[in-house]
mmCIF file of C-alpha atoms in Angstrom:
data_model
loop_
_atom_site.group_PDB
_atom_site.id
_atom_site.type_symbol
_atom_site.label_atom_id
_atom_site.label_comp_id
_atom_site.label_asym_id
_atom_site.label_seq_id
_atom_site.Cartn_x
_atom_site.Cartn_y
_atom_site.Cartn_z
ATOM 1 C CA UNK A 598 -85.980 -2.614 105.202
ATOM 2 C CA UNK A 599 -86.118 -4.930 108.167
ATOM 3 C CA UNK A 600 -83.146 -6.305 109.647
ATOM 4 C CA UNK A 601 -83.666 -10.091 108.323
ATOM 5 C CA UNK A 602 -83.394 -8.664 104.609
ATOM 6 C CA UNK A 603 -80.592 -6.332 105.092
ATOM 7 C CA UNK A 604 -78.484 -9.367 106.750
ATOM 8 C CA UNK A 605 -79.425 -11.685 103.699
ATOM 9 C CA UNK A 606 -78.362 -9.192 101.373
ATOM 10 C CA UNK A 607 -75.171 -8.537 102.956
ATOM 11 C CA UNK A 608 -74.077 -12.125 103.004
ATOM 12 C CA UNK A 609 -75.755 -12.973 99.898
ATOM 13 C CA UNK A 610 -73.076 -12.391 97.399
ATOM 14 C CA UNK A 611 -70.357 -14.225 99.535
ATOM 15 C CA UNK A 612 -73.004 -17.244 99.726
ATOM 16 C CA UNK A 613 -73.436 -17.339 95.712
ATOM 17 C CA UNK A 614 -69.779 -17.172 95.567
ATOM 18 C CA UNK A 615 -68.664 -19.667 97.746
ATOM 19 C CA UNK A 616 -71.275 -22.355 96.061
ATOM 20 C CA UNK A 617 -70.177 -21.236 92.850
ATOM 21 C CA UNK A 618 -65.770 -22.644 94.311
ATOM 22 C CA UNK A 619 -67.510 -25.622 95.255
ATOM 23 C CA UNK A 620 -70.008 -25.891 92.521
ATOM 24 C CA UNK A 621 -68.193 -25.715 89.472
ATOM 25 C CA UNK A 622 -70.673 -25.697 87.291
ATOM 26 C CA UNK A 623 -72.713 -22.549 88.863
ATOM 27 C CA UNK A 624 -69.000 -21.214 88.298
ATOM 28 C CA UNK A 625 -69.184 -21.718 84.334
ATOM 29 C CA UNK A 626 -72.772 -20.396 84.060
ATOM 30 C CA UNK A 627 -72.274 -17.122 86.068
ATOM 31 C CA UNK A 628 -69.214 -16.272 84.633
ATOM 32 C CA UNK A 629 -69.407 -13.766 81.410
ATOM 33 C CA UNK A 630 -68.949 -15.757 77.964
ATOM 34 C CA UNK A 631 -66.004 -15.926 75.990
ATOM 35 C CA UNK A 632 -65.422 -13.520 73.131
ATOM 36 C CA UNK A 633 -65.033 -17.278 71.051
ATOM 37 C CA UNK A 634 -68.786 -18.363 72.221
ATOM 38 C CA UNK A 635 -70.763 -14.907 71.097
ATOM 39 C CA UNK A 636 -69.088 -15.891 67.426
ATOM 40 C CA UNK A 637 -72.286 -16.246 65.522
ATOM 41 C CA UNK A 638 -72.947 -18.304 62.555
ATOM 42 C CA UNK A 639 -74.599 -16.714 59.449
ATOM 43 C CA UNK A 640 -74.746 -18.075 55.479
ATOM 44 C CA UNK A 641 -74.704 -15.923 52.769
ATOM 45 C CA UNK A 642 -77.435 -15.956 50.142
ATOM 46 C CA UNK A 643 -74.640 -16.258 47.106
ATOM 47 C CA UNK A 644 -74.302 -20.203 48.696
ATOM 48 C CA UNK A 645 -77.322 -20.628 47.263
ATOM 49 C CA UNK A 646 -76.476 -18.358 43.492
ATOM 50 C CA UNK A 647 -73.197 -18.488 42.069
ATOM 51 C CA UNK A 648 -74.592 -16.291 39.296
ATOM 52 C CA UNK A 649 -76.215 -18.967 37.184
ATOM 53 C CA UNK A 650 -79.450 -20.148 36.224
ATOM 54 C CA UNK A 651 -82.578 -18.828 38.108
ATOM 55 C CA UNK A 652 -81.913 -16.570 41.621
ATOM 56 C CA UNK A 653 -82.605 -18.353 44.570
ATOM 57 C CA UNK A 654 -84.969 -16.239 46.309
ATOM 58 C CA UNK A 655 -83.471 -14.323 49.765
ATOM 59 C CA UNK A 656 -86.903 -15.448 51.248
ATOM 60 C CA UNK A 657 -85.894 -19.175 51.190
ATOM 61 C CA UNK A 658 -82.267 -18.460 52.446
ATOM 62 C CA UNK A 659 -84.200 -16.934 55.195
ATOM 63 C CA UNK A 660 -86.273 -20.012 56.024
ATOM 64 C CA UNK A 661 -82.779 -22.428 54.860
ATOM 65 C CA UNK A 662 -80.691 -21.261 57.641
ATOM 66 C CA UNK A 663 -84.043 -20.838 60.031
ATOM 67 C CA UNK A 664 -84.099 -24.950 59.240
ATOM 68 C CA UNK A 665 -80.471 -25.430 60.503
ATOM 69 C CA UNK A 666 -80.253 -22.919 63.389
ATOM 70 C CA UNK A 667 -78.327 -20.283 61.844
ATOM 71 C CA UNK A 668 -78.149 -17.047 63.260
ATOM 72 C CA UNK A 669 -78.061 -14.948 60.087
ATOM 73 C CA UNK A 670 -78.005 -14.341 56.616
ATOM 74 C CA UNK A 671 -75.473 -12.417 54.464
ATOM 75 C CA UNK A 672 -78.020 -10.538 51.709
ATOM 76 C CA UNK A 673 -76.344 -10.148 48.082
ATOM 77 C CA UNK A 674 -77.265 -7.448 46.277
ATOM 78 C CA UNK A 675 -77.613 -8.817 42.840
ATOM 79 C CA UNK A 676 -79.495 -11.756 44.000
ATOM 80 C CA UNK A 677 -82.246 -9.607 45.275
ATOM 81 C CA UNK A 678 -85.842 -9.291 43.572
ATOM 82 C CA UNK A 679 -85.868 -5.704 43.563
ATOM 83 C CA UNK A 680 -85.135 -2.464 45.416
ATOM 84 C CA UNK A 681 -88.554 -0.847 46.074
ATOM 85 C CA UNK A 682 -89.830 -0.450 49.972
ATOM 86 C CA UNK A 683 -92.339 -3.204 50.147
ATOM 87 C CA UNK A 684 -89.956 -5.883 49.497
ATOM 88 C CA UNK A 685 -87.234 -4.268 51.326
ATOM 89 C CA UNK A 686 -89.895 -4.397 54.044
ATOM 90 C CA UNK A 687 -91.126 -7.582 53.254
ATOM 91 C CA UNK A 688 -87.395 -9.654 53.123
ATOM 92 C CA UNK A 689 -86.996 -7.192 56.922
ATOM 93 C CA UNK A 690 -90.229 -9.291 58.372
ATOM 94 C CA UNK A 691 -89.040 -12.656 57.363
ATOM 95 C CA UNK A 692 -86.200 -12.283 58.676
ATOM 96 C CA UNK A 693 -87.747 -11.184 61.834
ATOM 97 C CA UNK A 694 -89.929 -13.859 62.509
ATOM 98 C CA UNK A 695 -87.747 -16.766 61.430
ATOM 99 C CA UNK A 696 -85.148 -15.496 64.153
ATOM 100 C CA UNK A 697 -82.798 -14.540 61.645
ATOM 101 C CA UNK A 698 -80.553 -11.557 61.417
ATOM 102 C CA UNK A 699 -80.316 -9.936 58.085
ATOM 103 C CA UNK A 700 -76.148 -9.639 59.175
ATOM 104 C CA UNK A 701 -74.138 -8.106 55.884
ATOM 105 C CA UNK A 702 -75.401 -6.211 52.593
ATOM 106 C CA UNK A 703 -72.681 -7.991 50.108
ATOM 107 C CA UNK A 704 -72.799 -4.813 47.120
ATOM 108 C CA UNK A 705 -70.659 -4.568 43.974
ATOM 109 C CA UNK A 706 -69.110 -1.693 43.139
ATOM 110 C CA UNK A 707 -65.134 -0.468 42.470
ATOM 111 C CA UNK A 708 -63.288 2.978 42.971
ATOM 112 C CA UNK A 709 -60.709 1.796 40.266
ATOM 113 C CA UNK A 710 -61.356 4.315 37.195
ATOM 114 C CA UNK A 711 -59.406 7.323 35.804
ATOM 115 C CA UNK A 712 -62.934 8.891 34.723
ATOM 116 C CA UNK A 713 -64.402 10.878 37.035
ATOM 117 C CA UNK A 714 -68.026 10.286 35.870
ATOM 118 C CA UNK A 715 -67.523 6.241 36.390
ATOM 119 C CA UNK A 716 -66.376 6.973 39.918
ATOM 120 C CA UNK A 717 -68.816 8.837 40.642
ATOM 121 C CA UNK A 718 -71.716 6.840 39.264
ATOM 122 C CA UNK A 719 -69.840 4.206 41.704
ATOM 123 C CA UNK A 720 -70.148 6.787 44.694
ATOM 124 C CA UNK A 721 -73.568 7.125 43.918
ATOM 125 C CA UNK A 722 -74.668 3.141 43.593
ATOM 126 C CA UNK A 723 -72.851 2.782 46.834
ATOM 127 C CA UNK A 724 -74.741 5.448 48.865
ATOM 128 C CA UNK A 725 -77.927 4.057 47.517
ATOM 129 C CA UNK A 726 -77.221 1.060 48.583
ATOM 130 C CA UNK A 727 -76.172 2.583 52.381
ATOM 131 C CA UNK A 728 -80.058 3.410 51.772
ATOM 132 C CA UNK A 729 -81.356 0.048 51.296
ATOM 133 C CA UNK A 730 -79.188 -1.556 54.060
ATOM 134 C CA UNK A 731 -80.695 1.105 56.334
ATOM 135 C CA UNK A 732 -84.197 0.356 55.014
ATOM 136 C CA UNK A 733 -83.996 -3.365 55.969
ATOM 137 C CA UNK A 734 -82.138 -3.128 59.399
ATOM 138 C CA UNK A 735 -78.875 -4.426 57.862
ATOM 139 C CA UNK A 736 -76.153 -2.657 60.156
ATOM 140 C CA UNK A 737 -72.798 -4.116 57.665
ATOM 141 C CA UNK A 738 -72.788 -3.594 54.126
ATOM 142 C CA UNK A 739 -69.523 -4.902 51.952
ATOM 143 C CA UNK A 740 -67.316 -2.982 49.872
ATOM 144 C CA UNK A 741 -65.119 -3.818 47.067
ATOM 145 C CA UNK A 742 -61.800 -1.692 46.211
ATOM 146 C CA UNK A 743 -62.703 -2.165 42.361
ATOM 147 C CA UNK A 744 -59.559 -3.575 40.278
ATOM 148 C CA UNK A 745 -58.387 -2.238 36.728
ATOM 149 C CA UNK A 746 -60.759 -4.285 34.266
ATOM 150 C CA UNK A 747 -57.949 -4.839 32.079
ATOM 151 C CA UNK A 748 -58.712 -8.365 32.298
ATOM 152 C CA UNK A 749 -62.558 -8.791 30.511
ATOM 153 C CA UNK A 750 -63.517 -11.797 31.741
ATOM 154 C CA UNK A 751 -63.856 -13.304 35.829
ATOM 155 C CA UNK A 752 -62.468 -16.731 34.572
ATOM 156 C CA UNK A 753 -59.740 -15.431 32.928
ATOM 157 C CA UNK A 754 -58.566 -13.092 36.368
ATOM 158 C CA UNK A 755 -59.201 -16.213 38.015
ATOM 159 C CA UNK A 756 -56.730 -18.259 35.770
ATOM 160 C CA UNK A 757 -54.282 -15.527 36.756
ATOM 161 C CA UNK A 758 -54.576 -15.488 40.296
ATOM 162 C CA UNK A 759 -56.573 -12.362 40.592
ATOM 163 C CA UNK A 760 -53.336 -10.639 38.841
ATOM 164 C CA UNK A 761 -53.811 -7.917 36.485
ATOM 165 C CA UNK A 762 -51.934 -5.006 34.640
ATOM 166 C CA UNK A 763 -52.785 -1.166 35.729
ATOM 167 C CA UNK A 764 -54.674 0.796 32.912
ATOM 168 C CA UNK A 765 -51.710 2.277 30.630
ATOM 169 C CA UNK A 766 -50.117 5.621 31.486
ATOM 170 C CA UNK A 767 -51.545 5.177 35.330
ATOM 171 C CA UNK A 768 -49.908 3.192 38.101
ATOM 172 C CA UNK A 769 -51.225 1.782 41.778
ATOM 173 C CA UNK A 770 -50.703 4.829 43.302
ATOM 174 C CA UNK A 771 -53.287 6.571 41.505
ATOM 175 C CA UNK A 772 -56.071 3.337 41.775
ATOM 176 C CA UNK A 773 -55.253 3.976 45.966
ATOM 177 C CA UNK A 774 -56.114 7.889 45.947
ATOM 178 C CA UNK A 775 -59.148 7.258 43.650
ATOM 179 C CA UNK A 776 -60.311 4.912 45.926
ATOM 180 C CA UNK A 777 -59.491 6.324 48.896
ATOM 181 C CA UNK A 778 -61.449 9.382 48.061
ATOM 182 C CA UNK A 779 -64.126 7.916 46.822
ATOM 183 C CA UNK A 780 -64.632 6.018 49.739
ATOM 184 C CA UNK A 781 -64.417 9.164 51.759
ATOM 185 C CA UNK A 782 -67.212 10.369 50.365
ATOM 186 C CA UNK A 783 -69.764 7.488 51.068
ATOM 187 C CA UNK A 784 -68.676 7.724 54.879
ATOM 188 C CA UNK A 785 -71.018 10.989 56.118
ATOM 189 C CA UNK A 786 -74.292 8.572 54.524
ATOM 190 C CA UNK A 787 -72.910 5.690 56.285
ATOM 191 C CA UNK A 788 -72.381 7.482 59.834
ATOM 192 C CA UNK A 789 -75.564 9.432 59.499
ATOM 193 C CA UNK A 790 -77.377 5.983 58.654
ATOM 194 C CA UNK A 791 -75.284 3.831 60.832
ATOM 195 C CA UNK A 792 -74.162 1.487 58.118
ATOM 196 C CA UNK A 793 -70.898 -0.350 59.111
ATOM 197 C CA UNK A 794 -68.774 -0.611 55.583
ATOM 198 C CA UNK A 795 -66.365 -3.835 55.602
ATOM 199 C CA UNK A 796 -64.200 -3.668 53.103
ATOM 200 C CA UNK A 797 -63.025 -6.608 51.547
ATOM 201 C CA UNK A 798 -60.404 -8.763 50.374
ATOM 202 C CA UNK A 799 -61.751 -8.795 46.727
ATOM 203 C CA UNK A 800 -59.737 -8.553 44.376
ATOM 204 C CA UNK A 801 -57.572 -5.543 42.697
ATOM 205 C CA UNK A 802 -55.906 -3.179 45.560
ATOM 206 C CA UNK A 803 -57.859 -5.392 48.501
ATOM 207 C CA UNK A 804 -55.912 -8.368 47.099
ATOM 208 C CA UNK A 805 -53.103 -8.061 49.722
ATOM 209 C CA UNK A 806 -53.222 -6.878 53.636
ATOM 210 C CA UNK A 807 -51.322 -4.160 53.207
ATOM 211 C CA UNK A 808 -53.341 -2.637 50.458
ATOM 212 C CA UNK A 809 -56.344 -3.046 52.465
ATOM 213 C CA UNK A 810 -54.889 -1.369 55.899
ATOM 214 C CA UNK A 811 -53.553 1.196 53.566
ATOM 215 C CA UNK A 812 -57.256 2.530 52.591
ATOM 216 C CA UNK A 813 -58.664 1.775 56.322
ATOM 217 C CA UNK A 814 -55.713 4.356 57.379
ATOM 218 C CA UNK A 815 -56.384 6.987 55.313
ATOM 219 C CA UNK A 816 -59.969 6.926 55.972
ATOM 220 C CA UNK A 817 -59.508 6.724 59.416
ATOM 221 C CA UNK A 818 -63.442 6.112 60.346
ATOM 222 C CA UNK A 819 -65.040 3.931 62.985
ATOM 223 C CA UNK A 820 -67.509 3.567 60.252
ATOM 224 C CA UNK A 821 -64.959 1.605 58.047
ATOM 225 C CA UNK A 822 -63.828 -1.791 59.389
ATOM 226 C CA UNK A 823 -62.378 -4.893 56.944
ATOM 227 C CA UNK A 824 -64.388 -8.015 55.261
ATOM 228 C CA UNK A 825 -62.202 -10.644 56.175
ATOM 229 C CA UNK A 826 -62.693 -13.624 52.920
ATOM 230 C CA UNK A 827 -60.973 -16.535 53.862
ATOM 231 C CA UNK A 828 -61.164 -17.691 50.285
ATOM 232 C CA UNK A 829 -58.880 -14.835 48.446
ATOM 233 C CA UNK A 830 -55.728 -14.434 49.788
ATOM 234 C CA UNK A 831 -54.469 -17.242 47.613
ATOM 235 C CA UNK A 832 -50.943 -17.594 49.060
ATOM 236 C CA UNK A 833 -49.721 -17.676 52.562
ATOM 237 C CA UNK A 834 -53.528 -16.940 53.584
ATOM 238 C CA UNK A 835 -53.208 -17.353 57.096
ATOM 239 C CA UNK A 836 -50.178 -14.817 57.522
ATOM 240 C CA UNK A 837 -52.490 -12.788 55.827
ATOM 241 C CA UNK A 838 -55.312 -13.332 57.775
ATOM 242 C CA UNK A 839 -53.183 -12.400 60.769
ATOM 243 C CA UNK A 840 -52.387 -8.687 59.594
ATOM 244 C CA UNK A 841 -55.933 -7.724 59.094
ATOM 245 C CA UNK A 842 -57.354 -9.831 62.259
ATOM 246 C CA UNK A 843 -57.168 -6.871 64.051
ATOM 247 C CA UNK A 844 -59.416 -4.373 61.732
ATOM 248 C CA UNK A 845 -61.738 -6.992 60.949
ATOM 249 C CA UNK A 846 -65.848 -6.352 61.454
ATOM 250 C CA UNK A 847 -67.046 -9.163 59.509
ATOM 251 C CA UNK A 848 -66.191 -12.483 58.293
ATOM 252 C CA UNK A 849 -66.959 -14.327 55.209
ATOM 253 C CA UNK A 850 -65.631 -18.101 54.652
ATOM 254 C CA UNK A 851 -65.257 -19.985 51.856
ATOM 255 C CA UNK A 852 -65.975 -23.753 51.626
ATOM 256 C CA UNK A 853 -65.494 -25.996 48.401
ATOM 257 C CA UNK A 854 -67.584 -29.505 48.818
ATOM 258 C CA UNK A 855 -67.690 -30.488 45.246
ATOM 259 C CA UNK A 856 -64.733 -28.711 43.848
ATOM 260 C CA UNK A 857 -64.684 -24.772 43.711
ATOM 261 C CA UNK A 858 -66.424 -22.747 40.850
ATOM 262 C CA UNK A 859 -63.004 -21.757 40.025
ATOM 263 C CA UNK A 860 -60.405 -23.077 42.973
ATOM 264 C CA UNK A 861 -60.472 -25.148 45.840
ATOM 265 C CA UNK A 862 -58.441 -24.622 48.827
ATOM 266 C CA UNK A 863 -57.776 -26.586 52.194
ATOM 267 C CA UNK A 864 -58.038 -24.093 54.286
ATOM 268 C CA UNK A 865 -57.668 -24.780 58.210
ATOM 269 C CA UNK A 866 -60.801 -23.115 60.096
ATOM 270 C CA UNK A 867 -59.174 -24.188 63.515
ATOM 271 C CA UNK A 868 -56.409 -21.913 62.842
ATOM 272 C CA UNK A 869 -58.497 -19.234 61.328
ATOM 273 C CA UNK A 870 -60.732 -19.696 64.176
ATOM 274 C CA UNK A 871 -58.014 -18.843 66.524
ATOM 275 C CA UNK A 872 -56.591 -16.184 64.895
ATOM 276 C CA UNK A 873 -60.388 -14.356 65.273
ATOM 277 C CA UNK A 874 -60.170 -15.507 68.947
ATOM 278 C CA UNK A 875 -56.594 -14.069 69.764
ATOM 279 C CA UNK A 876 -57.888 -10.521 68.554
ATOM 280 C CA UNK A 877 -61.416 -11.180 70.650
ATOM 281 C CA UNK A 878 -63.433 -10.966 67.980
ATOM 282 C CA UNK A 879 -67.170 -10.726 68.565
ATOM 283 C CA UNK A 880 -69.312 -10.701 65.300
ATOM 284 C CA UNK A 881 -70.540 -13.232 62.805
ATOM 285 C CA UNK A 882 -68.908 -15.922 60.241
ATOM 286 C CA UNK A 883 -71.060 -16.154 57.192
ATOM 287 C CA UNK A 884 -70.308 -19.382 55.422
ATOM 288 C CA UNK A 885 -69.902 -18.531 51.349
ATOM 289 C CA UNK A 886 -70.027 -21.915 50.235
ATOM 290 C CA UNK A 887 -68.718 -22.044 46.626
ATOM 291 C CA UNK A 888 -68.514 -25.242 45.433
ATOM 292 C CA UNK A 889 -70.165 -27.645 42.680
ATOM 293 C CA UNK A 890 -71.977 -29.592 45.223
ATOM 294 C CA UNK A 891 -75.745 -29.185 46.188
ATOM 295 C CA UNK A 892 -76.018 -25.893 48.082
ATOM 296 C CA UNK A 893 -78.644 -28.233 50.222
ATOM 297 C CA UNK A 894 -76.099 -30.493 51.208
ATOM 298 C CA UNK A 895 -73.075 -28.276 51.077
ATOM 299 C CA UNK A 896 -74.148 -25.297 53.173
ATOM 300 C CA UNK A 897 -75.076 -28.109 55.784
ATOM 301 C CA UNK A 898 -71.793 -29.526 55.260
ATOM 302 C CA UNK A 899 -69.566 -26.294 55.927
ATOM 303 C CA UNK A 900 -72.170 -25.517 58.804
ATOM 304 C CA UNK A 901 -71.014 -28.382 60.412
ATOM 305 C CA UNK A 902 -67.350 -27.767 59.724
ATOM 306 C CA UNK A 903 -67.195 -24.379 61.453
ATOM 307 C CA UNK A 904 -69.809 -25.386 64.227
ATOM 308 C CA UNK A 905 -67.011 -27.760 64.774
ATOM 309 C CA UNK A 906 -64.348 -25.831 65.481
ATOM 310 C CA UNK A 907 -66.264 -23.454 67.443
#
């Protein structure tokens, strides 16, 4: 190395650094981003399917949030055409060449059930579905805590809050260490396929924080991180919010242009924003837009709101 070069890179790094204290904006683009900027937006497919009428295909969610710069696309189960490997395979190149990350594998499944054949037909559904997440390059996949079914219909849970009696002769205690064990054993196919579970707000034992830390404890996994759903902690949400900031691997919110399917609420993003920011989180917000409107103009709607406070 001649002497000319060695000099240069010597003084080089004090030169870039002294233009960047009088250039402040070479100062802005060399510094590393914010945890707040690598936030990335994604939509979830149910936007588009509240479970009624036709499915909207996961092909043109693909090509929906391609058309408004999304980053990604939350994949729900139920709305999918089938399970076998050539549309698995099929939904993974769309996504792929549309720019789109295939971000979250929203399932349906509960842990809630005194009969031991019902939980484990649960276990089984949800390491099959640990499967197809792996199959399509989906690195999340949502879990529910299941709730006691005492209450038939959704409508009718909804009327009540998400509030409903234990099975008789068993009490919450027992709904935890079913849960908690079933759980346990879906985490050796998630670590061995590298499926991140979430587990969600949902309903039944998820319903409040400390229910849902209390299963993330026992399991004590990096494979098992929260679902944070903006939308169902009806009461005090943002307290809420708070206490599982911390666990939290992905994030689903709820918007309501039109009126919700079955509530509404004004929920501040700016605030729930910067409670994701004060724990540095990193990973994506999938807008689950569940209101009466259009999904064509209210998924463009919420995009806006949360691109807003961003």
């Amino acid at each position: 190395m001649n002497s000319t070069r060695r000099s240069f890179l010597k003084t080089a790094p004090l030169a870039i650094g002294g233009a960047a204290l009088a250039n402040p904006s070479m100062a802005e683009i060399t510094q590393p981003k914010s945890a707040a900027s690598r936030i990335k937006l994604s939509v979830s497919s149910y936007s588009y399917w509240h479970f009624k009428g036709d499915k909207f295909p996961i092909e043109k969610v693909i090509d929906e949030a391609a058309k408004m710069g999304l980053d990604g696309i939350d994949v729900l189960h139920r709305q999918m055409d089938g399970e076998d490997n050539a549309y698995l395979q099929k939904l993974k190149k769309h996504a792929f060449v549309n720019g789109i990350a295939m971000t979250c594998l929203s399932i349906h499944q509960g842990f809630v059930s005194p009969d031991k054949a019902v939980l484990k037909e649960h276990i089984d559904h949800t390491n099959h579905c640990i499967e197809l997440a792996y199959k399509m390059g989906i690195p999340c996949m949502r879990l529910n805590t299941g709730r006691w079914g005492t209450i038939k219909s959704f409508d009718d849970l909804m009327a009540k809050r998400g509030i409903e009696p234990a099975i008789e002769g068993y009490t919450e205690d027992d709904a935890f260490k079913w849960c908690i064990d079933s759980i346990h054993q879906c985490m050796k196919k998630a670590e061995a396929c590298g499926i991140l579970l979430a587990l969600e707000n949902h309903w039944g034992l998820g319903s409040t924080p400390e229910g849902m830390l209390r299963i993330k404890n026992a399991i004590d996994s990096p494979w098992l991180g929260l679902l944070m759903d903006t939308g169902n902690f009806l009461e005090n949400p943002y307290d809420k919010l708070e206490k599982i900031a911390p666990q939290t691997c992905f994030v689903q919110a709820k918007t309501y242009y039109g009126g919700g399917e079955w509530y509404s609420l004004d929920l501040d993003y700016k605030r729930i924003v910067n409670i994701l920011k004060s724990v540095n989180y990193q990973g994506y917000i999938s807008i689950e837009f569940e209101g009466k409107e259009d999904p064509k103009t209210g998924v463009q709607k919420s995009v806006d709101l949360l691109r807003s406070v961003l």
